[in-house]
Short mmCIF file of C-alpha atoms and ligand atoms in Angstrom, two decimals:
data_model
loop_
_atom_site.label_atom_id
_atom_site.label_comp_id
_atom_site.label_asym_id
_atom_site.label_seq_id
_atom_site.Cartn_x
_atom_site.Cartn_y
_atom_site.Cartn_z
CA ALA A 1 28.44 11.13 22.81
CA GLN A 2 28.02 7.74 20.93
CA LYS A 3 29.68 4.39 21.43
CA LEU A 4 31.47 3.42 18.32
CA LYS A 5 29.94 0.18 16.68
CA ASN A 6 31.02 -1.68 13.90
CA ILE A 7 28.52 -3.61 12.16
CA SER A 8 29.50 -4.77 9.35
CA SER A 9 28.85 -8.10 9.97
CA LEU A 10 25.02 -7.84 10.60
CA VAL A 11 25.06 -5.75 7.42
CA LYS A 12 26.06 -8.46 5.79
CA THR A 13 24.04 -11.21 7.51
CA CYS A 14 20.56 -9.07 7.12
CA LEU A 15 21.15 -7.73 3.18
CA PRO A 16 21.24 -10.55 0.18
CA ASP A 17 24.81 -11.27 -0.66
CA ARG A 18 24.43 -9.04 -4.19
CA VAL A 19 22.88 -5.88 -1.94
CA SER A 20 26.05 -5.77 0.79
CA ARG A 21 28.41 -6.24 -2.25
CA ILE A 22 26.68 -2.87 -3.47
CA LEU A 23 27.61 -1.25 -0.23
CA GLU A 24 31.02 -1.98 -0.67
CA ASP A 25 31.51 -1.61 -4.21
CA ILE A 26 29.15 2.33 -3.30
CA GLY A 27 32.27 2.49 -0.54
CA ARG A 28 34.90 1.74 -2.32
CA LEU A 29 33.95 4.00 -5.29
CA ALA A 30 32.88 6.70 -3.52
CA GLU A 31 36.31 6.95 -1.53
CA SER A 32 37.78 7.09 -4.64
CA MET A 33 36.34 10.32 -5.63
CA GLY A 34 37.40 11.79 -2.19
CA LEU A 35 33.42 11.71 -0.70
CA ASN A 36 31.92 9.88 2.23
CA ALA A 37 28.54 7.61 1.66
CA TYR A 38 26.10 6.00 4.35
CA LEU A 39 23.65 4.08 4.02
CA VAL A 40 20.93 5.49 6.54
CA GLY A 41 17.24 5.78 7.23
CA GLY A 42 15.16 2.90 7.33
CA VAL A 43 17.36 -0.02 6.33
CA VAL A 44 19.67 0.77 9.47
CA ARG A 45 17.18 0.33 11.34
CA ASP A 46 15.51 -2.90 9.69
CA ILE A 47 19.63 -4.20 10.08
CA LEU A 48 19.44 -3.45 13.47
CA MET A 49 16.41 -5.01 13.80
CA GLN A 50 16.87 -8.28 11.83
CA ASN A 51 14.53 -7.03 9.26
CA THR A 52 14.44 -7.42 5.65
CA ASN A 53 14.47 -3.76 3.99
CA MET A 54 15.88 -3.79 0.64
CA ASP A 55 15.52 0.25 0.27
CA ILE A 56 18.79 1.18 -0.23
CA ASP A 57 18.83 5.37 0.71
CA ILE A 58 22.78 6.57 0.45
CA VAL A 59 23.56 9.68 1.92
CA VAL A 60 26.89 11.28 0.89
CA GLU A 61 29.02 14.23 1.70
CA GLY A 62 29.79 15.45 -1.13
CA ASP A 63 28.28 15.37 -4.94
CA ALA A 64 25.64 12.22 -4.92
CA PRO A 65 24.89 12.65 -8.31
CA ALA A 66 28.04 12.25 -9.16
CA LEU A 67 28.99 9.34 -7.69
CA ALA A 68 25.59 7.85 -8.44
CA LYS A 69 26.26 8.66 -12.00
CA ARG A 70 29.83 6.57 -12.27
CA PHE A 71 28.49 3.94 -10.28
CA ALA A 72 25.43 3.14 -12.77
CA ALA A 73 28.25 3.64 -15.78
CA MET A 74 30.53 0.73 -13.46
CA LYS A 75 27.23 -1.60 -12.73
CA LYS A 76 26.04 -0.68 -16.35
CA ALA A 77 22.58 0.81 -14.59
CA LYS A 78 20.49 3.26 -15.53
CA VAL A 79 20.44 6.70 -13.45
CA SER A 80 18.46 9.38 -13.07
CA GLU A 81 18.99 12.76 -11.24
CA HIS A 82 17.07 15.35 -9.57
CA PHE A 83 19.19 18.60 -10.00
CA LYS A 84 17.24 20.82 -7.66
CA PHE A 85 17.47 18.49 -4.31
CA LYS A 86 20.77 16.79 -5.39
CA THR A 87 19.62 13.35 -5.67
CA ALA A 88 19.41 10.84 -8.09
CA VAL A 89 18.46 6.95 -8.51
CA VAL A 90 19.80 4.11 -9.99
CA ILE A 91 17.87 1.85 -11.43
CA PHE A 92 19.56 -1.82 -11.90
CA ARG A 93 18.33 -4.06 -14.90
CA ASP A 94 16.32 -6.05 -13.18
CA GLY A 95 13.80 -2.90 -11.43
CA PHE A 96 16.76 -3.11 -8.00
CA ARG A 97 17.56 0.62 -6.79
CA VAL A 98 19.59 2.89 -5.09
CA ASP A 99 18.83 5.98 -4.27
CA PHE A 100 21.48 8.87 -3.65
CA ALA A 101 21.07 12.11 -1.70
CA THR A 102 23.48 14.72 -0.82
CA SER A 103 23.69 14.96 3.14
CA ARG A 104 21.52 18.03 3.76
CA THR A 105 20.33 21.05 6.07
CA GLU A 106 16.99 21.66 6.04
CA TYR A 107 16.02 25.37 6.85
CA TYR A 108 12.40 25.55 6.73
CA THR A 109 11.33 29.46 5.80
CA ASN A 110 7.60 28.34 6.10
CA PRO A 111 6.76 25.15 7.71
CA ALA A 112 4.89 24.29 4.40
CA SER A 113 7.29 25.29 2.25
CA ALA A 114 10.30 22.97 0.02
CA PRO A 115 12.97 22.95 1.79
CA GLU A 116 16.21 24.27 0.45
CA VAL A 117 19.25 22.23 0.14
CA GLU A 118 23.11 22.64 0.54
CA ASN A 119 26.02 20.81 1.75
CA ALA A 120 25.92 19.71 5.69
CA SER A 121 27.54 16.67 7.28
CA ILE A 122 26.31 13.63 8.14
CA ARG A 123 24.99 14.18 11.36
CA ASN A 124 22.60 17.47 10.43
CA ASP A 125 21.23 15.12 7.43
CA LEU A 126 20.25 12.85 10.26
CA TYR A 127 18.97 15.68 12.59
CA ARG A 128 16.59 16.68 10.33
CA ARG A 129 14.74 12.69 10.12
CA ASP A 130 11.71 11.69 11.80
CA PHE A 131 12.13 9.46 15.17
CA SER A 132 15.59 8.73 16.25
CA ILE A 133 14.99 4.81 14.65
CA ASN A 134 15.22 6.03 11.65
CA ALA A 135 17.83 8.85 12.04
CA MET A 136 20.71 6.45 12.29
CA ALA A 137 23.35 5.88 9.25
CA VAL A 138 25.90 3.24 8.66
CA LYS A 139 29.50 4.03 7.14
CA LEU A 140 30.63 2.84 3.84
CA THR A 141 33.81 4.72 2.80
CA GLY A 142 37.03 4.32 4.51
CA ASP A 143 38.84 1.56 6.76
CA ASP A 144 35.32 1.83 8.93
CA PHE A 145 33.20 0.43 6.96
CA GLY A 146 30.05 -0.60 8.80
CA LEU A 147 30.50 2.16 11.42
CA LEU A 148 26.83 2.97 13.00
CA LEU A 149 26.32 6.49 13.77
CA ASP A 150 23.65 7.20 16.56
CA PHE A 151 23.89 10.13 17.70
CA PHE A 152 20.00 10.56 19.07
CA GLY A 153 19.99 7.01 20.84
CA GLY A 154 18.23 5.19 18.05
CA GLN A 155 19.65 1.70 19.35
CA LYS A 156 18.31 2.63 22.61
CA ASP A 157 14.71 3.24 21.13
CA ILE A 158 14.91 0.10 19.63
CA ILE A 159 15.43 -2.11 22.87
CA ASP A 160 13.25 -0.02 24.97
CA LYS A 161 10.53 0.03 22.19
CA LYS A 162 9.76 3.91 21.65
CA ILE A 163 9.58 6.19 19.10
CA ARG A 164 10.97 9.26 19.99
CA VAL A 165 11.09 12.61 17.41
CA LEU A 166 14.64 14.12 17.52
CA HIS A 167 13.36 17.65 18.58
CA SER A 168 10.30 19.49 19.19
CA LEU A 169 9.50 21.09 16.08
CA SER A 170 9.26 17.62 14.61
CA PHE A 171 5.73 17.59 13.69
CA VAL A 172 5.81 21.34 12.91
CA ASP A 173 8.48 20.78 10.35
CA ASP A 174 6.22 18.12 8.75
CA PRO A 175 2.97 16.76 9.85
CA SER A 176 2.57 13.92 8.10
CA ARG A 177 5.06 12.40 10.90
CA CYS A 178 2.05 12.15 12.64
CA LEU A 179 0.73 9.55 10.56
CA ARG A 180 4.23 8.10 10.21
CA GLY A 181 4.78 7.91 13.72
CA VAL A 182 1.42 5.42 13.98
CA ARG A 183 2.75 3.15 11.59
CA PHE A 184 5.43 2.51 12.92
CA ALA A 185 4.60 2.40 16.00
CA VAL A 186 2.00 -0.13 15.31
CA ARG A 187 4.46 -2.09 13.05
CA TYR A 188 7.00 -2.56 15.36
CA GLY A 189 4.85 -2.52 18.46
CA PHE A 190 6.45 0.43 19.86
CA ALA A 191 4.88 2.96 22.18
CA VAL A 192 5.16 7.07 21.85
CA GLY A 193 7.11 8.21 23.54
CA PRO A 194 6.09 10.37 26.43
CA HIS A 195 7.57 13.88 25.16
CA THR A 196 6.51 12.63 21.37
CA GLU A 197 3.03 11.90 22.86
CA LYS A 198 2.53 15.34 24.24
CA LEU A 199 4.03 17.04 21.13
CA LEU A 200 2.24 14.80 18.79
CA LYS A 201 -1.04 15.85 20.70
CA HIS A 202 0.03 19.16 20.51
CA ALA A 203 0.17 18.99 16.30
CA VAL A 204 -3.04 17.31 16.15
CA SER A 205 -4.78 19.86 18.54
CA LEU A 206 -3.15 22.43 16.22
CA LYS A 207 -4.74 20.71 13.27
CA LEU A 208 -1.25 20.54 11.71
CA LEU A 209 -2.59 17.47 9.73
CA GLU A 210 -4.84 20.06 7.74
CA ARG A 211 -1.89 21.61 6.61
CA VAL A 212 -0.33 17.98 4.97
CA VAL A 213 -1.33 17.73 1.15
CA GLY A 214 -3.61 15.65 -0.38
CA GLN A 215 -1.28 12.77 -2.14
CA ARG A 216 0.59 12.44 0.88
CA MET A 217 -2.46 11.80 3.20
CA TYR A 218 -3.70 9.49 0.62
CA LEU A 219 0.06 7.88 0.31
CA GLU A 220 0.48 7.82 4.67
CA LEU A 221 -2.81 6.18 4.15
CA LYS A 222 -2.23 3.37 1.90
CA TYR A 223 0.88 3.02 3.92
CA ILE A 224 -1.27 2.39 7.28
CA LEU A 225 -3.51 0.06 4.94
CA SER A 226 -0.87 -1.78 3.78
CA GLU A 227 0.66 -2.86 7.47
CA ASP A 228 -0.37 -6.07 9.06
CA SER A 229 -1.21 -4.47 11.99
CA TYR A 230 -3.34 -1.64 10.18
CA VAL A 231 -6.30 -1.75 12.89
CA ASP A 232 -3.93 -0.97 15.80
CA ALA A 233 -3.12 1.85 13.76
CA LEU A 234 -6.85 3.23 13.39
CA LEU A 235 -7.47 2.65 16.86
CA MET A 236 -4.52 4.93 17.51
CA MET A 237 -5.38 7.63 15.38
CA LYS A 238 -8.73 7.17 17.19
CA LYS A 239 -7.42 7.63 20.32
CA TYR A 240 -5.47 10.74 19.31
CA ASP A 241 -8.13 12.23 17.22
CA MET A 242 -6.28 11.71 13.73
CA LEU A 243 -9.00 10.21 11.83
CA LYS A 244 -11.26 13.25 11.07
CA PHE A 245 -8.59 14.90 9.02
CA PHE A 246 -9.43 12.15 6.50
CA HIS A 247 -12.87 13.04 6.59
CA GLU A 248 -15.25 14.17 9.36
CA LYS A 249 -17.27 10.94 9.31
CA LEU A 250 -14.50 8.69 9.58
CA ALA A 251 -15.12 7.02 12.67
CA ILE A 252 -14.30 3.25 13.55
CA ASP A 253 -16.99 1.54 15.64
CA ASP A 254 -16.94 -2.01 16.64
CA PHE A 255 -19.15 -2.84 13.29
CA LYS A 256 -16.38 -1.99 11.39
CA LEU A 257 -13.93 -3.52 13.80
CA ASP A 258 -15.68 -6.87 13.18
CA ARG A 259 -15.98 -6.37 9.97
CA PHE A 260 -12.28 -6.34 9.73
CA ALA A 261 -11.79 -9.35 11.25
CA VAL A 262 -14.52 -11.37 8.67
CA LEU A 263 -12.16 -9.65 6.15
CA LYS A 264 -8.85 -11.19 7.50
CA LYS A 265 -10.04 -14.85 8.31
CA ILE A 266 -11.01 -14.20 4.75
CA ASN A 267 -7.85 -13.08 3.16
CA GLY A 268 -5.81 -15.67 5.32
CA TRP A 269 -8.33 -18.69 3.11
CA TYR A 270 -7.41 -16.53 -0.27
CA SER A 271 -4.02 -16.48 0.26
CA PHE A 272 -3.94 -20.27 1.07
CA GLN A 273 -6.10 -21.07 -1.99
CA PHE A 274 -4.53 -19.07 -4.24
CA GLU A 275 -1.35 -17.97 -5.83
CA ASP A 276 -1.79 -14.44 -6.84
CA LYS A 277 -1.10 -11.40 -3.92
CA LEU A 278 -4.34 -9.22 -3.42
CA GLU A 279 -3.37 -5.37 -2.66
CA LEU A 280 -5.25 -5.65 1.03
CA TRP A 281 -5.11 -2.00 1.57
CA ILE A 282 -7.99 -1.69 -1.19
CA SER A 283 -10.28 -3.83 0.50
CA ARG A 284 -9.54 -2.39 3.94
CA PHE A 285 -9.67 1.12 2.20
CA CYS A 286 -13.60 0.13 1.18
CA ILE A 287 -14.39 -0.90 4.71
CA LEU A 288 -13.13 1.83 6.09
CA PHE A 289 -15.13 4.53 4.41
CA ALA A 290 -18.00 2.38 3.55
CA ASP A 291 -21.09 4.69 5.10
CA LEU A 292 -20.08 7.13 2.79
CA ASN A 293 -21.97 8.04 0.03
CA ARG A 294 -20.82 9.47 -3.09
CA GLN A 295 -20.64 13.28 -2.13
CA GLU A 296 -18.89 11.68 0.83
CA MET A 297 -16.14 10.28 -1.41
CA LYS A 298 -16.38 12.84 -3.66
CA ARG A 299 -14.86 14.80 -0.87
CA LEU A 300 -12.79 12.25 0.05
CA ALA A 301 -11.20 12.28 -3.02
CA SER A 302 -10.89 16.20 -3.13
CA ARG A 303 -8.95 15.94 0.57
CA PHE A 304 -6.51 13.71 -1.24
CA GLU A 305 -6.37 15.71 -4.27
CA ILE A 306 -6.20 12.34 -6.73
CA THR A 307 -7.95 13.45 -9.73
CA GLY A 308 -7.70 11.46 -13.88
CA ARG A 309 -7.43 7.97 -13.78
CA LEU A 310 -5.65 7.28 -10.45
CA TYR A 311 -9.59 8.71 -9.32
CA ASP A 312 -11.37 6.87 -12.12
CA GLU A 313 -9.95 3.78 -10.46
CA LEU A 314 -10.44 4.30 -7.18
CA ALA A 315 -14.03 5.48 -7.06
CA ASP A 316 -14.96 2.56 -9.77
CA THR A 317 -13.74 0.38 -7.05
CA PHE A 318 -15.23 1.77 -4.28
CA TYR A 319 -18.88 2.17 -5.94
CA LYS A 320 -19.15 -1.45 -7.53
CA PHE A 321 -17.95 -2.63 -3.67
CA LYS A 322 -20.99 -0.47 -2.19
CA HIS A 323 -23.00 -1.85 -4.81
CA ALA A 324 -22.24 -5.48 -4.48
CA VAL A 325 -23.17 -5.37 -1.14
CA TRP A 326 -26.60 -2.98 -1.09
CA GLN A 327 -27.82 -5.72 -4.52
CA VAL A 328 -26.60 -8.90 -2.82
CA ARG A 329 -28.72 -7.54 0.47
CA ARG A 330 -31.59 -7.89 -2.28
CA LEU A 331 -31.71 -11.15 -3.28
CA LYS A 332 -34.47 -13.12 -2.81
CA ASP A 333 -33.08 -16.19 -3.92
CA VAL A 334 -29.11 -16.18 -3.32
CA LYS A 335 -28.73 -18.27 -6.93
CA ALA A 336 -24.99 -18.82 -8.39
CA SER A 337 -25.99 -16.95 -11.71
CA ALA A 338 -26.99 -13.91 -9.39
CA ILE A 339 -24.07 -14.16 -7.86
CA THR A 340 -22.01 -13.84 -10.46
CA GLY A 341 -23.62 -11.74 -12.03
CA ILE A 342 -22.98 -9.16 -9.00
CA PHE A 343 -19.47 -10.07 -8.63
CA GLU A 344 -18.11 -9.97 -12.13
CA GLY A 345 -16.16 -7.20 -13.27
CA MET A 346 -15.30 -6.58 -9.85
CA LYS A 347 -11.56 -6.30 -8.15
CA THR A 348 -11.22 -9.78 -6.16
CA GLU A 349 -10.22 -6.83 -3.42
CA ALA A 350 -13.65 -5.30 -3.99
CA VAL A 351 -15.55 -8.37 -3.69
CA THR A 352 -13.97 -9.77 -0.21
CA ALA A 353 -14.46 -6.35 1.07
CA ALA A 354 -18.48 -7.03 -0.15
CA VAL A 355 -18.57 -10.67 1.41
CA ALA A 356 -17.17 -8.27 4.88
CA VAL A 357 -18.91 -6.40 5.11
CA LEU A 358 -22.43 -8.77 4.09
CA GLY A 359 -21.05 -10.96 7.16
CA GLN A 360 -19.28 -14.28 7.98
CA GLU A 361 -23.16 -15.70 7.09
CA TYR A 362 -22.23 -15.22 2.94
CA GLU A 363 -18.55 -16.14 3.12
CA TRP A 364 -19.67 -20.01 1.71
CA LEU A 365 -21.22 -17.75 -1.28
CA LEU A 366 -17.02 -16.02 -2.12
CA LYS A 367 -15.90 -19.38 -1.73
CA GLU A 368 -18.18 -20.42 -4.59
CA TYR A 369 -17.92 -17.95 -6.34
CA LEU A 370 -14.16 -17.84 -6.38
CA THR A 371 -13.21 -21.10 -6.79
CA VAL A 372 -16.20 -22.23 -9.07
CA TYR A 373 -18.76 -20.06 -10.19
CA ARG A 374 -16.08 -17.35 -11.81
CA PHE A 375 -14.85 -19.98 -13.98
CA VAL A 376 -17.82 -21.04 -15.51
CA THR A 377 -18.38 -21.05 -19.46
CA PRO A 378 -20.30 -22.37 -21.67
CA SER A 379 -19.06 -24.98 -23.03
CA VAL A 380 -20.23 -24.16 -26.63
CA ASP A 381 -18.93 -20.82 -28.84
CA GLY A 382 -20.15 -18.95 -31.70
CA ASN A 383 -18.93 -21.59 -34.24
CA ASP A 384 -20.93 -24.04 -32.71
CA LEU A 385 -24.09 -22.21 -33.09
CA LYS A 386 -22.75 -21.76 -36.83
CA SER A 387 -22.51 -24.86 -37.58
CA MET A 388 -25.84 -25.42 -35.65
CA GLY A 389 -26.72 -23.38 -38.86
CA ILE A 390 -28.37 -19.81 -37.04
CA PRO A 391 -26.80 -17.41 -38.98
CA PRO A 392 -23.95 -14.80 -36.88
CA SER A 393 -26.11 -12.13 -34.87
CA GLY A 394 -26.47 -10.05 -31.95
CA ILE A 395 -28.15 -13.15 -30.71
CA TYR A 396 -25.39 -15.00 -30.19
CA GLY A 397 -24.12 -13.09 -27.32
CA GLU A 398 -27.72 -13.71 -25.86
CA ILE A 399 -27.52 -17.13 -26.46
CA LEU A 400 -24.17 -17.62 -24.59
CA LYS A 401 -25.04 -15.18 -21.99
CA GLU A 402 -28.40 -17.60 -21.36
CA ILE A 403 -26.56 -20.57 -21.17
CA LYS A 404 -23.68 -19.44 -18.87
CA ARG A 405 -26.99 -18.77 -16.07
CA ALA A 406 -28.31 -21.53 -17.12
CA LYS A 407 -25.19 -23.94 -16.17
CA LEU A 408 -24.30 -21.68 -13.27
CA ASP A 409 -27.72 -22.51 -11.66
CA HIS A 410 -27.61 -26.35 -12.76
CA GLU A 411 -30.15 -26.38 -14.86
CA ILE A 412 -27.81 -27.99 -17.62
CA SER A 413 -25.06 -29.58 -17.64
CA SER A 414 -23.75 -31.36 -20.70
CA LYS A 415 -22.66 -29.31 -23.73
CA GLU A 416 -25.65 -31.75 -25.73
CA GLU A 417 -28.26 -29.83 -23.28
CA GLU A 418 -26.20 -26.37 -23.79
CA LEU A 419 -26.61 -27.16 -27.71
CA ASP A 420 -30.39 -27.52 -26.88
CA LEU A 421 -30.91 -24.56 -24.85
CA ALA A 422 -29.51 -22.62 -27.38
CA GLU A 423 -31.75 -24.06 -30.66
CA ARG A 424 -35.01 -23.43 -28.23
CA ILE A 425 -33.81 -19.70 -27.64
CA ALA A 426 -33.50 -19.74 -31.43
CA ARG A 427 -36.93 -20.88 -32.24
CA GLU A 428 -38.23 -19.06 -29.63
CA ARG A 429 -36.42 -15.41 -31.14
CA GLY A 430 -38.79 -16.95 -34.37
CA ILE A 431 -35.21 -17.18 -35.84
CA LYS A 432 -35.30 -19.27 -39.49
CA PHE A 433 -32.37 -21.76 -39.61
N1 LIG B 501 11.88 10.43 6.87
C1 LIG B 501 11.69 11.72 7.42
N2 LIG B 501 10.74 12.03 7.74
C2 LIG B 501 9.63 11.86 6.44
C3 LIG B 501 9.67 11.07 5.74
C4 LIG B 501 11.00 10.15 5.88
O1 LIG B 501 12.31 11.96 8.37
N3 LIG B 501 8.30 12.37 6.31
C5 LIG B 501 13.10 9.81 6.97
C6 LIG B 501 13.08 8.68 7.27
O2 LIG B 501 14.68 8.83 8.19
C7 LIG B 501 13.13 7.58 7.07
C8 LIG B 501 13.91 7.94 5.81
O3 LIG B 501 13.76 9.20 5.68
O4 LIG B 501 13.94 6.61 7.64
C9 LIG B 501 13.08 7.22 4.07
O5 LIG B 501 12.01 7.35 4.42
P1 LIG B 501 10.60 6.35 3.73
O6 LIG B 501 10.83 5.61 3.00
O7 LIG B 501 9.35 6.83 3.75
O8 LIG B 501 10.64 5.88 5.39
P2 LIG B 501 11.31 3.86 5.81
O9 LIG B 501 11.94 4.50 7.15
O10 LIG B 501 12.08 3.57 4.91
O11 LIG B 501 10.17 3.30 6.07
P3 LIG B 501 9.64 1.92 5.14
O12 LIG B 501 9.99 0.96 6.05
O13 LIG B 501 7.99 1.80 5.47
O14 LIG B 501 10.22 2.30 3.60
#
């Protein structure tokens, strides 16, 4: 039996005031409707570990969409309902969201099929979750606001630093949990419990990950690559022989680890230098799959079932990254204009990945490109060319491009020199003016 513990003061200190007030409002409203409501999942784990987490998931014993609708009306927020799953999401004007789900027990008629839903108690709802640390709830209704429900030893596992499933079929029910387990283990520096590890190895040997739909595989990889300790995650996936489920050629060797180390240095410099936040997982993705050729990348994309714009964007970023590495390697003369020509039009994430692959000796080049080269533009413009009497035509583009090149390579530096160069080019082309 679990020890009863009220963590309302911890909830209030860990969450912003606004969010804890929202939770109190939800509790009161649910109570007035005769429903029990609970805060569940990752946010409870993070409150207990005193981490910030703003993903608010509410489970209701009863009609969750009905509660969500009343709550949205009260807060003048938007609500959207998912009838089949009896869930709803409330979205505030500033984008802040609260997810509502009806507590449920899942019957897996076939492990890969969608679960059927029925009302059931909170304990059953928690029991169908992945790991003990994610299977705790905080009661929001009644006099027990803040009561922690921990039926499966989540608190103990946080103290013991253990990732533990709740039952032996957990990975069979949902094989993507193999990847989630790795992610939580590295994020919190937890070990996989011995029994859970046995089940994990068994799941791998049964190739259960092959059953996970593409989009889920893609998302889980994206989440893993978004973690600070993604390298540990990749090494753990290597240890458990899970990498092959992404691509049979996927390997982590010392060379790749070195690339990741260079990337880390580069990104450290970047975040110190610039305000914008890079999507770090993109650079890591490029390096991870750097040795795949086009055919193999297509296979990976089809494993991920990514199509349309998502595919076009990812493929574009990846191929530009590969091409840039190749182009820089074969440059005889590493001129500013040549580098700019290669990196321009690439996502910064692809540029940093390319430089990480090229190696530390190219770091200065990246810094020059990002701080100087990419901002170089001609001082003269079309109006100046017009004033000189050059008739407007396609030649304008050519002239401006050549001025930019010469400026980048320090062949010219003043506006006067730019004008001279423009004149020279026009005359060479036999343009009368
Ligand atoms: N969950 C699960 N099995 C899955 C996915 C999710 O049991 N395959 C449950 C867990 O209880 C989890 C909750 O659903 O805590 C919410 O899932 P998600 O938002 O994906 O995870 P978080 O735990 O919130 O993780 P993160 O901190 O990365 O957002």
